[in-house]
Coordinates of N, CA and C and ligand atoms in Angstrom, one line a residue:
X1 N 58.6 116.2 262.0 CA 59.7 115.5 262.6 C 60.3 116.2 263.8
X2 N 60.9 115.5 264.7 CA 61.5 116.0 265.9 C 63.0 116.5 265.6
X3 N 63.2 117.8 265.8 CA 64.6 118.3 265.5 C 64.8 119.4 266.5
X4 N 65.0 119.1 267.8 CA 65.1 120.1 268.8 C 66.2 121.1 268.6
X5 N 67.3 120.7 267.9 CA 68.4 121.6 267.7 C 68.4 122.4 266.4
X6 N 67.3 122.3 265.7 CA 67.2 123.1 264.4 C 67.4 124.6 264.7
X7 N 68.4 125.1 264.0 CA 68.8 126.5 264.4 C 67.8 127.6 264.2
X8 N 66.8 127.3 263.3 CA 65.9 128.4 263.1 C 64.6 128.4 264.0
X9 N 64.7 127.4 265.0 CA 63.7 127.4 266.0 C 62.3 127.6 265.6
X10 N 61.6 128.7 266.0 CA 60.2 128.8 265.7 C 59.9 129.6 264.4
X11 N 61.0 129.8 263.6 CA 60.8 130.6 262.4 C 60.3 129.7 261.2
X12 N 59.4 130.2 260.5 CA 59.0 129.5 259.2 C 60.2 129.7 258.3
X13 N 60.8 128.6 257.8 CA 62.0 128.7 257.0 C 61.8 128.2 255.6
X14 N 62.3 128.9 254.6 CA 62.2 128.4 253.2 C 63.6 128.4 252.6
X15 N 63.9 127.4 251.8 CA 65.2 127.5 251.1 C 65.1 126.9 249.7
X16 N 66.0 127.3 248.9 CA 66.1 126.7 247.6 C 67.3 125.7 247.6
X17 N 67.0 124.5 247.0 CA 68.0 123.4 247.0 C 68.7 123.4 245.7
X18 N 69.8 122.7 245.6 CA 70.5 122.6 244.3 C 69.6 122.0 243.3
X19 N 69.6 122.4 242.1 CA 68.8 121.9 241.0 C 67.4 122.5 240.9
X20 N 67.2 123.6 241.6 CA 66.0 124.4 241.5 C 64.9 123.8 242.4
X21 N 65.2 122.9 243.3 CA 64.1 122.4 244.2 C 63.9 123.3 245.3
X22 N 62.7 123.2 246.0 CA 62.5 124.1 247.1 C 62.1 123.3 248.3
X23 N 62.3 123.9 249.5 CA 61.9 123.2 250.7 C 61.4 124.3 251.7
X24 N 60.4 123.9 252.5 CA 60.0 124.8 253.6 C 59.9 124.0 254.9
X25 N 60.3 124.6 255.9 CA 60.3 124.0 257.3 C 59.3 124.8 258.1
X26 N 58.3 124.1 258.5 CA 57.2 124.8 259.2 C 57.2 124.4 260.7
X27 N 57.4 125.3 261.6 CA 57.4 124.9 263.0 C 56.0 124.5 263.5
X28 N 55.9 123.4 264.1 CA 54.5 123.0 264.6 C 54.4 123.1 266.1
X29 N 55.5 122.8 266.8 CA 55.5 122.9 268.3 C 57.0 122.9 268.6
X30 N 57.3 123.1 269.9 CA 58.7 123.2 270.3 C 59.5 122.0 269.8
X31 N 60.5 122.2 268.9 CA 61.3 121.1 268.4 C 60.7 120.2 267.4
X32 N 59.5 120.5 267.0 CA 58.8 119.7 266.0 C 58.4 120.5 264.7
X33 N 58.7 119.9 263.6 CA 58.6 120.6 262.3 C 57.9 119.7 261.3
X34 N 57.3 120.4 260.3 CA 56.8 119.8 259.1 C 57.8 120.3 258.0
X35 N 58.4 119.3 257.3 CA 59.3 119.7 256.2 C 58.6 119.3 254.9
X36 N 58.4 120.3 254.0 CA 57.8 120.0 252.7 C 58.8 120.4 251.6
X37 N 59.0 119.5 250.7 CA 60.0 119.8 249.7 C 59.7 119.1 248.4
X38 N 60.3 119.5 247.3 CA 60.0 119.0 246.0 C 61.0 117.9 245.6
X39 N 61.8 117.3 246.6 CA 62.6 116.2 246.3 C 62.7 115.3 247.6
X40 N 63.0 114.0 247.4 CA 62.8 113.1 248.5 C 64.1 113.1 249.4
X41 N 65.2 113.5 248.9 CA 66.4 113.4 249.7 C 66.7 114.8 250.3
X42 N 65.6 115.5 250.7 CA 65.7 116.9 251.2 C 66.7 117.1 252.3
X43 N 66.6 116.2 253.3 CA 67.4 116.4 254.5 C 68.9 116.4 254.2
X44 N 69.3 115.6 253.2 CA 70.7 115.5 252.9 C 71.1 116.8 252.1
X45 N 70.1 117.4 251.4 CA 70.4 118.5 250.5 C 70.3 119.9 251.2
X46 N 69.7 119.9 252.4 CA 69.5 121.2 253.1 C 70.8 121.9 253.3
X47 N 70.9 123.2 253.0 CA 72.1 124.0 253.2 C 72.5 124.1 254.6
X48 N 71.5 124.0 255.5 CA 71.9 124.0 257.0 C 71.5 122.7 257.5
X49 N 72.4 121.9 258.1 CA 72.1 120.6 258.6 C 71.0 120.5 259.6
X50 N 70.1 119.5 259.5 CA 69.0 119.3 260.5 C 69.2 118.0 261.1
X51 N 69.4 118.0 262.4 CA 69.6 116.7 263.1 C 68.2 116.2 263.5
X52 N 67.8 115.1 262.9 CA 66.5 114.6 263.1 C 66.5 113.5 264.2
X53 N 65.7 113.8 265.3 CA 65.7 112.8 266.4 C 64.5 111.8 266.2
X54 N 63.6 112.1 265.4 CA 62.5 111.2 265.2 C 61.5 111.7 264.1
X55 N 60.9 110.7 263.3 CA 60.0 111.1 262.3 C 58.6 110.5 262.6
X56 N 57.6 111.4 262.6 CA 56.2 110.9 262.9 C 55.6 110.3 261.7
X57 N 55.8 111.0 260.6 CA 55.1 110.6 259.3 C 55.9 111.1 258.2
X58 N 56.1 110.2 257.2 CA 56.8 110.7 255.9 C 55.9 110.2 254.8
X59 N 55.7 111.0 253.8 CA 54.9 110.6 252.7 C 55.2 111.4 251.4
X60 N 54.7 110.9 250.3 CA 54.8 111.7 249.1 C 53.4 112.1 248.6
X61 N 53.3 113.3 248.0 CA 52.1 113.7 247.4 C 52.3 114.3 246.1
X62 N 51.3 114.2 245.2 CA 51.4 114.9 243.9 C 50.6 116.1 244.0
X63 N 51.0 117.1 243.3 CA 50.2 118.4 243.2 C 49.2 118.3 242.1
X64 N 47.9 118.3 242.6 CA 46.8 118.3 241.6 C 46.2 119.6 241.6
X65 N 46.2 120.3 240.6 CA 45.6 121.7 240.5 C 44.4 121.6 239.6
X66 N 43.2 121.7 240.2 CA 42.0 121.5 239.3 C 40.8 122.2 240.0
X67 N 39.8 122.3 239.2 CA 38.5 123.0 239.7 C 37.4 122.4 238.9
X68 N 36.2 122.2 239.6 CA 35.0 121.8 238.9 C 34.5 123.0 238.1
X69 N 33.8 122.7 237.0 CA 33.2 123.8 236.2 C 32.1 124.6 237.0
X70 N 31.4 123.9 237.8 CA 30.3 124.6 238.6 C 30.4 124.0 240.0
X71 N 30.3 124.9 241.0 CA 30.4 124.5 242.4 C 29.1 123.9 242.9
X72 N 28.0 124.3 242.3 CA 26.7 123.8 242.7 C 25.8 123.5 241.6
X73 N 25.0 122.4 241.7 CA 24.0 122.1 240.7 C 22.7 121.7 241.5
X74 N 21.6 122.3 241.2 CA 20.4 122.0 242.0 C 20.6 122.2 243.4
X75 N 20.3 121.2 244.2 CA 20.5 121.3 245.7 C 21.8 120.8 246.2
X76 N 22.7 120.5 245.2 CA 24.0 119.9 245.6 C 25.1 121.0 245.5
X77 N 25.8 121.2 246.6 CA 27.0 122.2 246.5 C 28.2 121.5 246.9
X78 N 29.3 121.7 246.2 CA 30.6 121.2 246.6 C 31.4 122.2 247.4
X79 N 32.3 121.7 248.2 CA 33.1 122.7 249.0 C 34.5 122.0 249.2
X80 N 35.5 122.8 249.5 CA 36.8 122.3 249.8 C 37.5 121.8 248.5
X81 N 38.4 120.8 248.7 CA 39.1 120.2 247.6 C 38.2 119.6 246.5
X82 N 37.0 119.2 246.9 CA 36.1 118.6 246.0 C 35.7 119.6 244.9
X83 N 35.7 120.9 245.3 CA 35.3 122.0 244.4 C 36.5 122.6 243.7
X84 N 37.6 122.8 244.4 CA 38.8 123.5 243.9 C 40.0 123.0 244.7
X85 N 41.0 122.6 244.0 CA 42.2 122.0 244.6 C 43.4 122.8 244.2
X86 N 43.9 123.8 245.0 CA 45.1 124.5 244.7 C 46.3 123.7 245.1
X87 N 47.5 124.1 244.6 CA 48.7 123.5 245.1 C 49.0 123.9 246.5
X88 N 49.8 123.2 247.3 CA 50.0 123.7 248.7 C 50.7 125.0 248.8
X89 N 51.3 125.5 247.7 CA 52.0 126.8 247.7 C 51.0 127.9 248.1
X90 N 51.3 128.6 249.2 CA 50.4 129.6 249.7 C 49.6 129.1 250.9
X91 N 49.5 127.7 251.0 CA 48.7 127.2 252.1 C 47.3 127.7 252.2
X92 N 46.6 127.6 251.1 CA 45.2 128.2 251.1 C 44.1 127.1 251.0
X93 N 44.4 125.9 250.7 CA 43.4 124.9 250.4 C 42.4 124.7 251.5
X94 N 42.9 124.4 252.7 CA 42.0 124.1 253.8 C 41.2 125.4 254.2
X95 N 41.9 126.5 254.2 CA 41.2 127.8 254.5 C 40.1 128.1 253.5
X96 N 40.4 127.8 252.3 CA 39.4 128.0 251.2 C 38.1 127.1 251.5
X97 N 38.4 125.9 251.9 CA 37.3 125.0 252.2 C 36.4 125.5 253.4
X98 N 37.1 126.0 254.4 CA 36.4 126.5 255.6 C 35.6 127.7 255.2
X99 N 36.2 128.6 254.3 CA 35.5 129.8 253.9 C 34.2 129.4 253.0
X100 N 34.4 128.3 252.2 CA 33.2 127.8 251.5 C 32.1 127.5 252.5
X101 N 32.4 126.7 253.5 CA 31.4 126.3 254.5 C 30.8 127.4 255.2
X102 N 31.6 128.4 255.6 CA 31.1 129.6 256.4 C 30.2 130.4 255.5
X103 N 30.6 130.6 254.2 CA 29.8 131.4 253.3 C 28.5 130.7 253.0
X104 N 28.5 129.4 252.8 CA 27.3 128.6 252.6 C 26.4 128.7 253.8
X105 N 26.9 128.5 255.0 CA 26.1 128.6 256.2 C 25.4 129.9 256.3
X106 N 26.2 131.0 256.1 CA 25.6 132.4 256.2 C 24.5 132.6 255.2
X107 N 24.7 132.1 254.0 CA 23.7 132.3 252.9 C 22.4 131.5 253.2
X108 N 22.6 130.3 253.8 CA 21.5 129.4 254.1 C 20.7 130.2 255.2
X109 N 21.4 130.7 256.2 CA 20.7 131.4 257.3 C 19.9 132.6 256.9
X110 N 20.5 133.3 255.8 CA 19.8 134.5 255.3 C 18.9 134.2 254.2
X111 N 18.8 132.9 253.8 CA 17.9 132.6 252.7 C 18.3 133.2 251.3
X112 N 19.6 133.3 251.1 CA 20.1 133.9 249.8 C 21.1 133.0 249.1
X113 N 20.7 131.7 248.9 CA 21.7 130.8 248.3 C 22.0 131.1 246.8
X114 N 21.1 131.9 246.2 CA 21.3 132.3 244.8 C 22.6 132.9 244.7
X115 N 23.4 132.5 243.7 CA 24.7 133.2 243.5 C 25.8 132.6 244.3
X116 N 25.5 131.7 245.2 CA 26.5 131.0 246.0 C 27.6 130.3 245.2
X117 N 27.1 129.5 244.2 CA 27.9 128.7 243.4 C 28.9 129.6 242.6
X118 N 28.4 130.6 242.0 CA 29.2 131.5 241.1 C 30.2 132.2 242.0
X119 N 29.8 132.7 243.2 CA 30.7 133.4 244.0 C 31.9 132.6 244.5
X120 N 31.5 131.4 245.0 CA 32.6 130.5 245.5 C 33.5 130.0 244.3
X121 N 32.9 129.8 243.2 CA 33.7 129.4 242.0 C 34.7 130.5 241.7
X122 N 34.3 131.8 241.7 CA 35.2 132.9 241.4 C 36.3 133.0 242.4
X123 N 35.9 132.8 243.7 CA 37.0 132.8 244.7 C 38.0 131.7 244.6
X124 N 37.5 130.5 244.3 CA 38.3 129.3 244.1 C 39.3 129.6 242.9
X125 N 38.7 130.1 241.8 CA 39.5 130.4 240.6 C 40.6 131.4 240.9
X126 N 40.3 132.4 241.7 CA 41.3 133.5 242.0 C 42.4 132.9 242.8
X127 N 42.1 132.0 243.8 CA 43.1 131.4 244.7 C 44.0 130.4 243.8
X128 N 43.3 129.7 243.0 CA 44.1 128.7 242.2 C 45.1 129.5 241.3
X129 N 44.6 130.5 240.7 CA 45.5 131.3 239.8 C 46.7 131.9 240.5
X130 N 46.4 132.5 241.7 CA 47.5 133.1 242.5 C 48.5 132.0 242.9
X131 N 48.0 130.9 243.4 CA 48.9 129.9 244.0 C 49.7 129.3 242.8
X132 N 49.1 129.2 241.6 CA 49.9 128.7 240.5 C 51.0 129.6 240.1
X133 N 50.6 130.9 240.1 CA 51.7 131.9 239.8 C 52.8 131.8 240.7
X134 N 52.5 131.7 242.0 CA 53.5 131.5 243.1 C 54.3 130.2 242.9
X135 N 53.6 129.2 242.6 CA 54.3 127.9 242.4 C 55.3 127.9 241.2
X136 N 54.8 128.5 240.1 CA 55.7 128.6 238.9 C 56.9 129.5 239.2
X137 N 56.7 130.6 239.9 CA 57.8 131.5 240.2 C 58.8 130.8 241.2
X138 N 58.3 130.0 242.1 CA 59.2 129.4 243.1 C 59.9 128.2 242.5
X139 N 59.3 127.6 241.5 CA 59.9 126.3 241.0 C 60.5 126.5 239.6
X140 N 60.5 127.6 239.0 CA 61.1 127.8 237.7 C 62.6 127.5 237.7
X141 N 63.1 126.5 236.9 CA 64.5 126.1 237.1 C 65.5 127.0 236.3
X142 N 65.0 127.8 235.4 CA 65.9 128.6 234.6 C 66.8 129.5 235.4
X143 N 68.1 129.6 235.2 CA 69.0 130.5 236.0 C 68.5 131.9 236.1
X144 N 68.0 132.5 235.0 CA 67.5 133.9 235.0 C 66.3 134.0 236.0
X145 N 65.4 133.0 236.0 CA 64.3 133.0 236.9 C 64.8 132.9 238.3
X146 N 65.8 132.0 238.5 CA 66.3 131.8 239.9 C 66.9 133.1 240.4
X147 N 67.6 133.8 239.5 CA 68.3 135.1 239.9 C 67.2 136.1 240.3
X148 N 66.2 136.2 239.5 CA 65.1 137.2 239.7 C 64.4 136.8 241.1
X149 N 64.2 135.5 241.3 CA 63.5 135.1 242.5 C 64.3 135.5 243.7
X150 N 65.6 135.3 243.6 CA 66.5 135.6 244.8 C 66.4 137.1 245.1
X151 N 66.5 137.9 244.0 CA 66.4 139.4 244.1 C 65.1 139.8 244.8
X152 N 64.0 139.2 244.3 CA 62.7 139.6 244.8 C 62.6 139.2 246.3
X153 N 63.0 138.0 246.6 CA 62.9 137.5 248.0 C 63.8 138.3 248.9
X154 N 65.0 138.7 248.4 CA 65.9 139.6 249.3 C 65.2 140.9 249.6
X155 N 64.5 141.4 248.5 CA 63.8 142.7 248.7 C 62.7 142.5 249.7
X156 N 61.9 141.5 249.6 CA 60.8 141.2 250.5 C 61.3 141.0 251.9
X157 N 62.4 140.3 252.1 CA 62.9 140.1 253.5 C 63.5 141.4 254.0
X158 N 64.2 142.1 253.1 CA 64.9 143.4 253.5 C 64.0 144.5 253.8
X159 N 62.8 144.5 253.2 CA 61.9 145.6 253.5 C 60.6 145.0 254.1
X160 N 60.6 144.9 255.4 CA 59.5 144.1 256.1 C 58.1 144.6 255.7
X161 N 57.7 145.9 255.6 CA 56.4 146.2 255.2 C 56.0 145.6 253.8
X162 N 57.0 145.6 252.9 CA 56.7 145.0 251.6 C 56.5 143.5 251.7
X163 N 57.4 142.9 252.5 CA 57.3 141.5 252.7 C 55.9 141.1 253.4
X164 N 55.5 141.9 254.3 CA 54.2 141.6 255.0 C 53.1 141.7 254.0
X165 N 53.1 142.8 253.2 CA 52.1 143.0 252.2 C 52.0 141.9 251.2
X166 N 53.2 141.4 250.8 CA 53.2 140.3 249.8 C 52.7 139.0 250.4
X167 N 53.0 138.8 251.7 CA 52.6 137.6 252.4 C 51.0 137.6 252.6
X168 N 50.5 138.8 252.9 CA 49.1 139.0 253.1 C 48.4 138.7 251.8
X169 N 48.9 139.2 250.7 CA 48.2 139.0 249.4 C 48.3 137.5 249.0
X170 N 49.5 136.9 249.2 CA 49.7 135.6 248.8 C 48.9 134.5 249.7
X171 N 49.0 134.8 251.0 CA 48.4 133.8 251.9 C 47.0 134.1 252.3
X172 N 46.5 135.2 251.7 CA 45.1 135.5 251.9 C 44.7 136.2 253.2
X173 N 45.6 137.0 253.8 CA 45.3 137.8 254.9 C 45.9 137.2 256.2
Ligands
FAD1 C1 51.5 119.0 251.6 C2 50.3 119.9 251.8 C3 50.3 121.0 252.6 C4 49.2 121.8 252.8 N1 49.2 122.8 253.6 C5 48.1 123.6 253.8 C6 48.2 124.8 254.6 O1 49.2 125.1 255.2 N2 47.0 125.5 254.8 C7 45.9 125.2 254.1 O2 44.9 125.9 254.3 N3 45.8 124.1 253.3 C8 46.9 123.3 253.1 N4 46.8 122.2 252.3 C9 45.5 121.8 251.7 C10 44.6 121.1 252.6 O3 45.2 120.0 253.2 C11 43.3 120.7 251.8 O4 42.9 121.8 251.1 C12 42.2 120.3 252.8 O5 42.7 119.1 253.5 C13 41.0 119.9 252.0 O6 40.0 119.5 252.9 P1 38.7 118.7 252.4 O7 37.9 118.4 253.6 O8 38.1 119.5 251.3 O9 39.2 117.4 251.6 P2 40.1 116.2 252.3 O10 40.9 116.7 253.4 O11 40.7 115.5 251.1 O12 38.9 115.3 253.0 C14 38.1 114.5 252.2 C15 37.8 113.3 253.0 O13 36.8 112.5 252.3 C16 37.2 111.1 252.4 N5 36.5 110.5 251.3 C17 36.9 110.5 249.9 N6 36.0 109.8 249.2 C18 35.1 109.3 250.1 C19 34.0 108.4 249.9 N7 33.6 108.0 248.7 N8 33.3 108.1 251.0 C20 33.6 108.6 252.2 N9 34.7 109.4 252.5 C21 35.4 109.7 251.4 C22 38.7 111.1 252.3 O14 39.2 110.0 252.8 C23 39.0 112.4 253.2 O15 39.1 112.0 254.5 C24 47.9 121.4 252.1 C25 47.9 120.3 251.3 C26 49.1 119.5 251.1 C27 49.0 118.3 250.2

């Protein structure tokens, strides 16, 4: 959406909304943002008002977290969301699919496809587990969980090297 006056400008912004919902505002270009949230009336619930000048696309999505039991059978190999579908938390899905394709291409070039399916499956499994842990931690509604979450996030924001290390681990480098 277009929101040229959004006060956080080019910063990736995340906030918790009343009722345990979450929202992230991702800068795309000057004055243009992607807003992803777990409730439909997000703009009204934002703790900092966002004046929206225009909306390019609005839609709802469900979080499907799943993985095939085997990434390859015979001469058929699956990649991307067809093989493993993490939640958007961590923003790893597309990158994982690109890594599948790059790894597959390298193995084909080197004539070592053996083990490709098992290796990609293990990588997909690790990403799914990590993003699920993150999703549960971010969305746990219990007040004790919310208090812990706030304390951890304050620590990560307050100690930049720690925050960067956590981000690298969670977002995959
Ligand atoms: C809200 C949200 C935010 C996200 N943010 C990020 C992010 O920041 N970073 C990141 O890395 N990932 C992110 N992802 C995940 C990312 O969008 C997906 O992992 C990625 O798009 C998967 O790509 P894909 O090509 O495997 O599958 P898709 O993008 O689903 O492409 C599959 C294509 O196949 C077509 N198709 C399906 N069936 C048929 C058929 N029978 N015949 C012909 N065509 C068919 C579909 O129409 C579709 O175009 C996000 C996902 C969501 C929902």
